[in-house]
């Protein structure tokens, strides 16, 4: 049970850093809360000659009053940073430590000037297929290296958390809103929950990916779960589709990013046939499309009812007749955009 009140203040930040041996008792410390996080308190900390970042998960997400989730997620995020840091060291912030007393992690500070958030770049029309391919390479490298590892499976046995944070609010909440698609959505949720193959990030969205000088940096793995790697691919690809409606002028470039991501991801699938994995992406992606309009966590930028109706129409057709590959979904999306 969580008994420590929420929040990160200067005293708590100092307490965490001292326990982790990252700051001396008499060192001056300045901290500044970061904007953008919805499920955590996250702060920049400045100490003499160095900066770092401290993050602590909240029990209540800032997006929806009724969406309560277990705390302790920062422990999984820290553990994911540790594992991913060994596989793709340049593609994650370096973990500096995890404090189980307050449930907070400390990681290297990444200067936002040199590490813009990918979501913002995409919205500005900076859509580079090579970058999307690099994101996919990092994600699939983590999947490939953790696939079939019983030790990793035991460390990320977070099925109930993944259910609470992903399957319920996205797929099952959407099923409630769409009775005619409910069986299909519930089947996809069940299949996903039962597919335990590799270490999944769980929130591979452009808002959680920075574009650093050395390539993509993946953040925010508090939904980490040993489960279905197709989820990460579908989750990220879904955002590239939705952003075509947010930034219509960049739709062609966003779809080029989609193609590059999908090709690069599938080329790295070693633990099962890429056709099997592609089919699960083909099932999940339309479900996630619909979920980002009618689930508990709708994307904030689809405010025009015509855009929402468009997503519902395309996603529903793809759920009824699931495509075998991500490429087939891109074709359907392209075709629908061209004739809307
Ligand atoms: N190590 C870091 N260095 C600098 N900024 C960071 C770092 N980690 C996160 N951020 C910034 O904080 C934002 C929120 O972080 P994130 O881990 O995604 O938290 P949340 O779980 O609340 O979404 C990111 O979009 C990024 O701008
Ligand atoms: Mg985030």
PDB file of C-alpha atoms and ligand atoms in Angstrom, residues 36-39 55 203 207-208 220, ligand 2:
ATOM      1  CA  UNK A  36       4.259  17.265 -20.356  1.00  0.00           C
ATOM      2  CA  UNK A  37       3.977  14.359 -17.995  1.00  0.00           C
ATOM      3  CA  UNK A  38       0.475  13.090 -17.272  1.00  0.00           C
ATOM      4  CA  UNK A  39       1.158  10.106 -15.088  1.00  0.00           C
ATOM      5  CA  UNK A  55      10.640  10.951 -11.850  1.00  0.00           C
ATOM      6  CA  UNK A 203       4.040   3.492 -24.431  1.00  0.00           C
ATOM      7  CA  UNK A 207       5.624  12.057 -27.279  1.00  0.00           C
ATOM      8  CA  UNK A 208       7.882   9.645 -25.408  1.00  0.00           C
ATOM      9  CA  UNK A 220       8.666   6.619 -20.190  1.00  0.00           C
TER      10      UNK A 220
HETATM   11 MG1  LIG B   2       5.325  10.429 -21.310  1.00  0.00          MG
END
